């Protein structure tokens, strides 16, 4: 097989990149190791920044999002039984966010790709990227029981944290920055209308909790739990009781309960791989960086990377200059590190580490008091939450 751009991975990064290249008249092939059902049903992100919403509309994947997505103009911070709403449009130049699950984004992009895009091969596992530093990089892959090779001009590794693309970059050229956290998120889906019309981020002495949603009738909620927690060790009752404790307020707000339909634990990690390019191999999305989901940045960073790559390759084709391709890693990393900073700040602001001291507890409350009483402090949060510019 031969194509201009070999894309490894059909998560949001790989799928959106295929659309962006298609619209620029550049052919690509997407290799995805899992089947379509897995990709379309893997519960992950839920918040789209304004920039992501705009790009999805531009590539023709915005109709269902505009019909079913929920535009949100703020979030609530909850601490010491207090409630403070952060008003995004007032603080971040009119920007808001969209609640629309990553599963739905993938369904929309897959439908588009199958209807009018280049090859999207499911159950096609990339085994290795070869000759990445030549002008003829190759992806060796296995599909339908036999090994094959995809000859490319460029390869983009959109294969997530556990993918293979990153391994093609020589360790001597690589610098990895990472931090793991002594806690994780126990996430649930529940068939119950959300008990608040916007997201609620709660800091409590017992730990963090997040109220999110998937629709007016489906709630998405998270509890901070110790790292390594087994989701099945939490009964439904225990989950609801703990969420009620952590969302407590001084007023009469109540958390509605309902049938839990899905339960899973997500580990927390900050990770950046530098550089995000080696020869004709480019990394995008979780293949290059991971953020703790507290800042709702993961999916949106992946979008920023592939928009940057598509712009750079289009520029190279139209102007004959590799200038933007050569700047790809630096351009992406500027945005990545801002998202890493924000995600770390939100995580350290709202989660209580197992060994937290009384001093650290008071420091968290002082930071939250500052945000709820200073326009400058809450502006920083609103600007970062609603999104950084794409390069
Ligand atoms: P993805 O991991 O989504 O996609 C990579 C794709 O590559 C997968 O489909 C995989 O099957 C495929 N692949 C891997 N190896 C391959 C190979 N060798 N050959 C072919 N294909 C291969 N972000 C948020 O903003 N909010 C959240 O609440 C949130 N929750 C998350 C929960 C979990 C459990 C995880 C793991 C992540 C979560 N994230 C969240 C982050 C998540 O949304 C990612 O940022 C987003 O999926 C990134 O998209 P991709 O870079 O496309 O990577
Ligand atoms: C979600 O709805 O899954 C979600 C929302 C906000 C976050 C993380 C996850 O910060």
mmCIF file of C-alpha atoms in Angstrom, residues 24-155:
data_model
loop_
_atom_site.group_PDB
_atom_site.id
_atom_site.type_symbol
_atom_site.label_atom_id
_atom_site.label_comp_id
_atom_site.label_asym_id
_atom_site.label_seq_id
_atom_site.Cartn_x
_atom_site.Cartn_y
_atom_site.Cartn_z
ATOM 1 C CA UNK A 24 -6.693 19.927 1.788
ATOM 2 C CA UNK A 25 -6.609 17.371 -1.064
ATOM 3 C CA UNK A 26 -3.927 15.250 0.637
ATOM 4 C CA UNK A 27 -4.464 11.472 0.693
ATOM 5 C CA UNK A 28 -3.978 9.393 3.831
ATOM 6 C CA UNK A 29 -4.603 5.915 5.227
ATOM 7 C CA UNK A 30 -5.707 5.367 8.841
ATOM 8 C CA UNK A 31 -4.641 2.183 10.633
ATOM 9 C CA UNK A 32 -6.601 1.350 13.808
ATOM 10 C CA UNK A 33 -5.759 -1.731 15.868
ATOM 11 C CA UNK A 34 -9.174 -2.127 17.509
ATOM 12 C CA UNK A 35 -12.599 -2.582 15.965
ATOM 13 C CA UNK A 36 -15.094 0.188 15.257
ATOM 14 C CA UNK A 37 -17.312 -0.663 18.222
ATOM 15 C CA UNK A 38 -14.410 -0.294 20.669
ATOM 16 C CA UNK A 39 -13.420 3.124 19.323
ATOM 17 C CA UNK A 40 -16.994 4.418 19.272
ATOM 18 C CA UNK A 41 -17.832 3.288 22.812
ATOM 19 C CA UNK A 42 -14.673 3.942 24.823
ATOM 20 C CA UNK A 43 -15.820 6.426 27.512
ATOM 21 C CA UNK A 44 -13.338 9.309 27.699
ATOM 22 C CA UNK A 45 -13.430 13.084 27.327
ATOM 23 C CA UNK A 46 -16.550 15.169 27.510
ATOM 24 C CA UNK A 47 -15.581 18.840 27.058
ATOM 25 C CA UNK A 48 -14.771 20.511 23.721
ATOM 26 C CA UNK A 49 -13.047 23.899 23.676
ATOM 27 C CA UNK A 50 -14.319 26.603 21.335
ATOM 28 C CA UNK A 51 -11.417 25.921 18.945
ATOM 29 C CA UNK A 52 -12.272 22.234 18.759
ATOM 30 C CA UNK A 53 -15.936 23.005 18.113
ATOM 31 C CA UNK A 54 -14.957 25.360 15.281
ATOM 32 C CA UNK A 55 -12.688 22.771 13.618
ATOM 33 C CA UNK A 56 -15.292 20.007 13.814
ATOM 34 C CA UNK A 57 -17.789 22.310 12.097
ATOM 35 C CA UNK A 58 -15.214 23.231 9.438
ATOM 36 C CA UNK A 59 -14.593 19.578 8.491
ATOM 37 C CA UNK A 60 -18.325 18.849 8.311
ATOM 38 C CA UNK A 61 -18.557 16.926 11.602
ATOM 39 C CA UNK A 62 -20.521 19.543 13.543
ATOM 40 C CA UNK A 63 -24.182 18.840 12.723
ATOM 41 C CA UNK A 64 -24.965 16.295 15.460
ATOM 42 C CA UNK A 65 -22.715 18.163 17.913
ATOM 43 C CA UNK A 66 -24.713 21.364 17.299
ATOM 44 C CA UNK A 67 -27.964 19.430 17.662
ATOM 45 C CA UNK A 68 -27.125 17.319 20.725
ATOM 46 C CA UNK A 69 -24.164 19.061 22.360
ATOM 47 C CA UNK A 70 -24.683 21.347 25.331
ATOM 48 C CA UNK A 71 -23.073 24.783 25.243
ATOM 49 C CA UNK A 72 -21.788 25.729 28.708
ATOM 50 C CA UNK A 73 -20.914 29.284 29.733
ATOM 51 C CA UNK A 74 -19.296 28.405 33.044
ATOM 52 C CA UNK A 75 -18.396 25.920 35.738
ATOM 53 C CA UNK A 76 -18.980 25.899 39.499
ATOM 54 C CA UNK A 77 -16.138 25.550 41.976
ATOM 55 C CA UNK A 78 -17.306 24.075 45.288
ATOM 56 C CA UNK A 79 -15.261 24.129 48.507
ATOM 57 C CA UNK A 80 -15.916 24.434 52.252
ATOM 58 C CA UNK A 81 -19.653 24.214 51.424
ATOM 59 C CA UNK A 82 -19.298 27.379 49.297
ATOM 60 C CA UNK A 83 -20.281 27.647 45.623
ATOM 61 C CA UNK A 84 -18.529 29.919 43.145
ATOM 62 C CA UNK A 85 -19.465 30.171 39.458
ATOM 63 C CA UNK A 86 -16.781 31.051 36.912
ATOM 64 C CA UNK A 87 -18.393 32.975 34.041
ATOM 65 C CA UNK A 88 -16.491 32.050 30.866
ATOM 66 C CA UNK A 89 -17.811 34.584 28.299
ATOM 67 C CA UNK A 90 -17.408 37.500 30.741
ATOM 68 C CA UNK A 91 -13.812 36.503 31.579
ATOM 69 C CA UNK A 92 -12.512 34.842 28.394
ATOM 70 C CA UNK A 93 -13.506 37.166 25.573
ATOM 71 C CA UNK A 94 -16.915 35.584 24.956
ATOM 72 C CA UNK A 95 -15.639 31.997 24.726
ATOM 73 C CA UNK A 96 -17.649 29.053 26.076
ATOM 74 C CA UNK A 97 -17.236 25.245 25.894
ATOM 75 C CA UNK A 98 -19.368 22.423 24.492
ATOM 76 C CA UNK A 99 -20.335 19.287 26.390
ATOM 77 C CA UNK A 100 -20.236 16.559 23.721
ATOM 78 C CA UNK A 101 -18.618 13.202 24.458
ATOM 79 C CA UNK A 102 -15.499 11.973 22.722
ATOM 80 C CA UNK A 103 -17.415 8.830 21.779
ATOM 81 C CA UNK A 104 -19.824 10.967 19.757
ATOM 82 C CA UNK A 105 -17.006 12.957 18.132
ATOM 83 C CA UNK A 106 -15.420 9.672 17.008
ATOM 84 C CA UNK A 107 -18.734 8.335 15.671
ATOM 85 C CA UNK A 108 -19.226 11.505 13.619
ATOM 86 C CA UNK A 109 -15.667 11.463 12.221
ATOM 87 C CA UNK A 110 -15.760 7.729 11.438
ATOM 88 C CA UNK A 111 -19.063 8.123 9.564
ATOM 89 C CA UNK A 112 -17.562 10.968 7.509
ATOM 90 C CA UNK A 113 -14.364 9.069 6.775
ATOM 91 C CA UNK A 114 -16.210 5.921 5.675
ATOM 92 C CA UNK A 115 -18.608 7.966 3.556
ATOM 93 C CA UNK A 116 -16.133 10.177 1.721
ATOM 94 C CA UNK A 117 -12.616 9.691 2.990
ATOM 95 C CA UNK A 118 -9.570 7.582 2.314
ATOM 96 C CA UNK A 119 -9.034 4.065 3.698
ATOM 97 C CA UNK A 120 -9.782 3.593 7.415
ATOM 98 C CA UNK A 121 -8.697 0.073 8.329
ATOM 99 C CA UNK A 122 -10.003 -1.314 11.627
ATOM 100 C CA UNK A 123 -8.252 -4.238 13.337
ATOM 101 C CA UNK A 124 -5.091 -3.141 11.546
ATOM 102 C CA UNK A 125 -2.311 -3.076 14.146
ATOM 103 C CA UNK A 126 0.810 -1.049 13.348
ATOM 104 C CA UNK A 127 3.824 -3.124 14.362
ATOM 105 C CA UNK A 128 6.580 -0.578 13.746
ATOM 106 C CA UNK A 129 7.463 2.646 11.960
ATOM 107 C CA UNK A 130 10.578 2.109 9.831
ATOM 108 C CA UNK A 131 13.003 4.529 8.097
ATOM 109 C CA UNK A 132 11.309 7.499 9.779
ATOM 110 C CA UNK A 133 14.430 9.612 9.095
ATOM 111 C CA UNK A 134 14.319 8.912 5.341
ATOM 112 C CA UNK A 135 12.026 10.462 2.733
ATOM 113 C CA UNK A 136 10.243 7.110 2.420
ATOM 114 C CA UNK A 137 9.075 6.132 5.913
ATOM 115 C CA UNK A 138 7.089 2.894 6.199
ATOM 116 C CA UNK A 139 4.544 1.449 8.616
ATOM 117 C CA UNK A 140 4.667 -2.290 9.031
ATOM 118 C CA UNK A 141 1.216 -3.520 10.128
ATOM 119 C CA UNK A 142 -0.893 -6.645 10.534
ATOM 120 C CA UNK A 143 -4.405 -6.777 9.063
ATOM 121 C CA UNK A 144 -6.728 -9.714 8.405
ATOM 122 C CA UNK A 145 -4.122 -12.158 9.624
ATOM 123 C CA UNK A 146 -1.239 -11.070 7.405
ATOM 124 C CA UNK A 147 1.568 -8.558 7.593
ATOM 125 C CA UNK A 148 1.700 -5.680 5.157
ATOM 126 C CA UNK A 149 3.634 -2.448 4.648
ATOM 127 C CA UNK A 150 2.249 1.065 4.164
ATOM 128 C CA UNK A 151 4.711 3.202 2.164
ATOM 129 C CA UNK A 152 4.331 6.904 3.010
ATOM 130 C CA UNK A 153 5.772 10.365 2.523
ATOM 131 C CA UNK A 154 4.931 11.145 6.158
ATOM 132 C CA UNK A 155 3.769 9.144 9.189
#
